[in-house]
């Protein structure tokens, strides 16, 4: 409880300083604290903090991004993109957070794959396809699994 309070205090400082990477990391730690205390008590707050963290990671990645070759996958992903990928993979592995939200998790993983290197994108697409399968979306499962295989082969 004390850690959650401290993270909430620090969060506002990072937000006002426009330190997107640190702000996203603090949001991620807030999710962890709320999840450790009582996930059923903080359901809305957990979802909101996850969305805010991913949005802040994407803003930080946009600041880091090299725009010399638009439309081409980067050979090295920005640090913020790697952190967003780690968050997505951790969330998809957490059964209690994913329960009943397989479509949202699949869409989240698929969208995160567009900013990743080819190998990272293939892993994210493979994970998203398994969530599509659990959601009963067989065509999306097949398409994303096929795309994952294609990107694995080209990586």
CSV table of C-alpha atoms in Angstrom, one decimal:
chain,number,residue,atom,x,y,z
A,1,UNK,CA,0.0,0.0,0.0
A,2,UNK,CA,2.9,2.4,0.8
A,3,UNK,CA,4.6,1.6,-2.5
A,4,UNK,CA,1.4,2.3,-4.4
A,5,UNK,CA,1.1,5.7,-2.7
A,6,UNK,CA,4.7,6.6,-3.5
A,7,UNK,CA,4.3,5.5,-7.2
A,8,UNK,CA,1.2,7.7,-7.5
A,9,UNK,CA,3.1,10.7,-6.1
A,10,UNK,CA,6.0,10.2,-8.4
A,11,UNK,CA,3.7,9.6,-11.4
A,12,UNK,CA,2.5,13.2,-11.5
A,13,UNK,CA,6.1,14.5,-11.5
A,14,UNK,CA,7.1,12.4,-14.5
A,15,UNK,CA,3.9,13.4,-16.3
A,16,UNK,CA,4.6,17.1,-15.9
A,17,UNK,CA,8.2,16.7,-16.9
A,18,UNK,CA,7.0,14.9,-20.1
A,19,UNK,CA,9.3,12.0,-19.2
A,20,UNK,CA,7.2,9.4,-21.1
A,21,UNK,CA,9.4,6.4,-20.5
A,22,UNK,CA,9.6,6.9,-16.8
A,23,UNK,CA,5.9,7.8,-16.6
A,24,UNK,CA,5.0,4.5,-18.4
A,25,UNK,CA,7.3,2.5,-16.1
A,26,UNK,CA,5.7,4.0,-13.0
A,27,UNK,CA,2.3,3.2,-14.5
A,28,UNK,CA,3.5,-0.4,-14.9
A,29,UNK,CA,4.6,-0.6,-11.3
A,30,UNK,CA,1.3,0.8,-10.2
A,31,UNK,CA,-0.4,-2.0,-12.0
A,32,UNK,CA,1.9,-4.5,-10.3
A,33,UNK,CA,1.2,-3.0,-6.8
A,34,UNK,CA,-2.6,-3.0,-7.4
A,35,UNK,CA,-2.4,-6.5,-8.7
A,36,UNK,CA,-0.5,-7.7,-5.6
A,37,UNK,CA,-2.8,-5.9,-3.2
A,38,UNK,CA,-6.2,-7.0,-4.6
A,39,UNK,CA,-6.9,-7.3,-8.3
A,40,UNK,CA,-10.6,-7.5,-7.9
A,41,UNK,CA,-10.7,-4.2,-6.0
A,42,UNK,CA,-8.8,-2.3,-8.6
A,43,UNK,CA,-10.1,-3.8,-11.8
A,44,UNK,CA,-10.8,-0.5,-13.6
A,45,UNK,CA,-7.6,1.2,-12.3
A,46,UNK,CA,-5.5,-1.8,-13.5
A,47,UNK,CA,-7.0,-1.5,-17.0
A,48,UNK,CA,-6.6,2.2,-17.1
A,49,UNK,CA,-3.0,2.1,-15.9
A,50,UNK,CA,-2.1,-0.6,-18.5
A,51,UNK,CA,-3.6,1.5,-21.3
A,52,UNK,CA,-1.8,4.6,-20.0
A,53,UNK,CA,1.5,2.8,-19.8
A,54,UNK,CA,1.3,1.4,-23.3
A,55,UNK,CA,0.3,4.9,-24.7
A,56,UNK,CA,3.2,6.5,-22.9
A,57,UNK,CA,5.6,3.8,-24.2
A,58,UNK,CA,4.4,4.5,-27.7
A,59,UNK,CA,4.9,8.2,-27.3
A,60,UNK,CA,8.4,7.6,-26.0
A,61,UNK,CA,9.2,5.3,-28.9
A,62,UNK,CA,7.9,7.9,-31.3
A,63,UNK,CA,10.4,10.3,-29.8
A,64,UNK,CA,13.3,7.8,-30.2
A,65,UNK,CA,12.2,6.5,-33.7
A,66,UNK,CA,14.4,6.9,-36.7
A,67,UNK,CA,12.3,8.0,-39.7
A,68,UNK,CA,14.9,7.3,-42.4
A,69,UNK,CA,13.0,4.3,-43.8
A,70,UNK,CA,9.3,4.6,-43.1
A,71,UNK,CA,7.3,1.3,-43.7
A,72,UNK,CA,10.4,-0.9,-43.1
A,73,UNK,CA,10.8,-2.8,-39.9
A,74,UNK,CA,13.6,-1.6,-37.8
A,75,UNK,CA,16.7,-3.7,-37.4
A,76,UNK,CA,16.9,-2.6,-33.7
A,77,UNK,CA,13.8,-1.6,-31.8
A,78,UNK,CA,13.8,1.5,-29.6
A,79,UNK,CA,14.1,0.9,-25.9
A,80,UNK,CA,10.6,2.1,-25.2
A,81,UNK,CA,9.3,-0.4,-27.8
A,82,UNK,CA,11.1,-3.2,-26.1
A,83,UNK,CA,9.5,-2.2,-22.7
A,84,UNK,CA,6.1,-2.1,-24.3
A,85,UNK,CA,6.7,-5.5,-25.8
A,86,UNK,CA,7.7,-6.9,-22.4
A,87,UNK,CA,4.6,-5.4,-20.9
A,88,UNK,CA,2.4,-7.0,-23.6
A,89,UNK,CA,3.9,-10.4,-23.2
A,90,UNK,CA,3.7,-10.2,-19.4
A,91,UNK,CA,0.0,-9.3,-19.6
A,92,UNK,CA,-0.7,-12.0,-22.0
A,93,UNK,CA,0.8,-14.5,-19.6
A,94,UNK,CA,-1.1,-13.3,-16.6
A,95,UNK,CA,-4.2,-15.5,-16.6
A,96,UNK,CA,-6.2,-13.4,-14.1
A,97,UNK,CA,-5.8,-10.3,-16.2
A,98,UNK,CA,-6.5,-12.0,-19.5
A,99,UNK,CA,-9.5,-14.0,-18.3
A,100,UNK,CA,-12.4,-13.2,-20.7
A,101,UNK,CA,-10.4,-10.6,-22.6
A,102,UNK,CA,-8.7,-12.6,-25.2
A,103,UNK,CA,-9.8,-10.3,-28.1
A,104,UNK,CA,-8.4,-7.3,-26.4
A,105,UNK,CA,-5.1,-9.0,-25.6
A,106,UNK,CA,-4.9,-10.4,-29.2
A,107,UNK,CA,-5.4,-6.9,-30.6
A,108,UNK,CA,-2.9,-5.4,-28.2
A,109,UNK,CA,-0.2,-7.9,-29.1
A,110,UNK,CA,-0.9,-7.6,-32.9
A,111,UNK,CA,-0.7,-3.8,-32.7
A,112,UNK,CA,2.5,-3.9,-30.7
A,113,UNK,CA,4.1,-6.1,-33.3
A,114,UNK,CA,4.1,-3.3,-35.9
A,115,UNK,CA,6.8,-1.4,-34.1
A,116,UNK,CA,9.0,-4.4,-33.3
A,117,UNK,CA,11.9,-6.0,-35.1
A,118,UNK,CA,11.0,-9.0,-37.4
A,119,UNK,CA,11.8,-11.6,-34.7
A,120,UNK,CA,10.0,-9.7,-32.0
A,121,UNK,CA,7.0,-9.1,-34.3
A,122,UNK,CA,6.8,-12.8,-35.1
A,123,UNK,CA,6.7,-13.7,-31.4
A,124,UNK,CA,4.0,-11.1,-30.7
A,125,UNK,CA,1.9,-12.3,-33.7
A,126,UNK,CA,2.2,-15.9,-32.6
A,127,UNK,CA,1.0,-15.0,-29.1
A,128,UNK,CA,-1.8,-12.9,-30.5
A,129,UNK,CA,-2.9,-15.8,-32.7
A,130,UNK,CA,-3.3,-18.0,-29.6
A,131,UNK,CA,-5.5,-15.4,-28.0
A,132,UNK,CA,-7.6,-15.2,-31.2
A,133,UNK,CA,-8.0,-18.9,-31.0
A,134,UNK,CA,-9.1,-18.8,-27.4
A,135,UNK,CA,-11.6,-16.1,-28.3
A,136,UNK,CA,-13.1,-18.4,-31.0
A,137,UNK,CA,-11.8,-16.2,-34.0
A,138,UNK,CA,-10.5,-19.1,-36.1
A,139,UNK,CA,-9.8,-17.0,-39.3
A,140,UNK,CA,-7.9,-14.3,-37.4
A,141,UNK,CA,-6.0,-17.1,-35.6
A,142,UNK,CA,-5.1,-18.7,-38.9
A,143,UNK,CA,-4.1,-15.3,-40.5
A,144,UNK,CA,-1.9,-14.2,-37.6
A,145,UNK,CA,-0.2,-17.6,-37.3
A,146,UNK,CA,0.5,-17.5,-41.0
A,147,UNK,CA,1.9,-14.0,-40.7
A,148,UNK,CA,4.0,-15.0,-37.7
A,149,UNK,CA,5.5,-17.9,-39.7
A,150,UNK,CA,6.2,-15.6,-42.7
A,151,UNK,CA,8.0,-13.1,-40.5
A,152,UNK,CA,9.9,-15.9,-38.7
A,153,UNK,CA,11.1,-17.1,-42.0
A,154,UNK,CA,12.2,-13.7,-43.2
A,155,UNK,CA,13.9,-12.8,-39.9
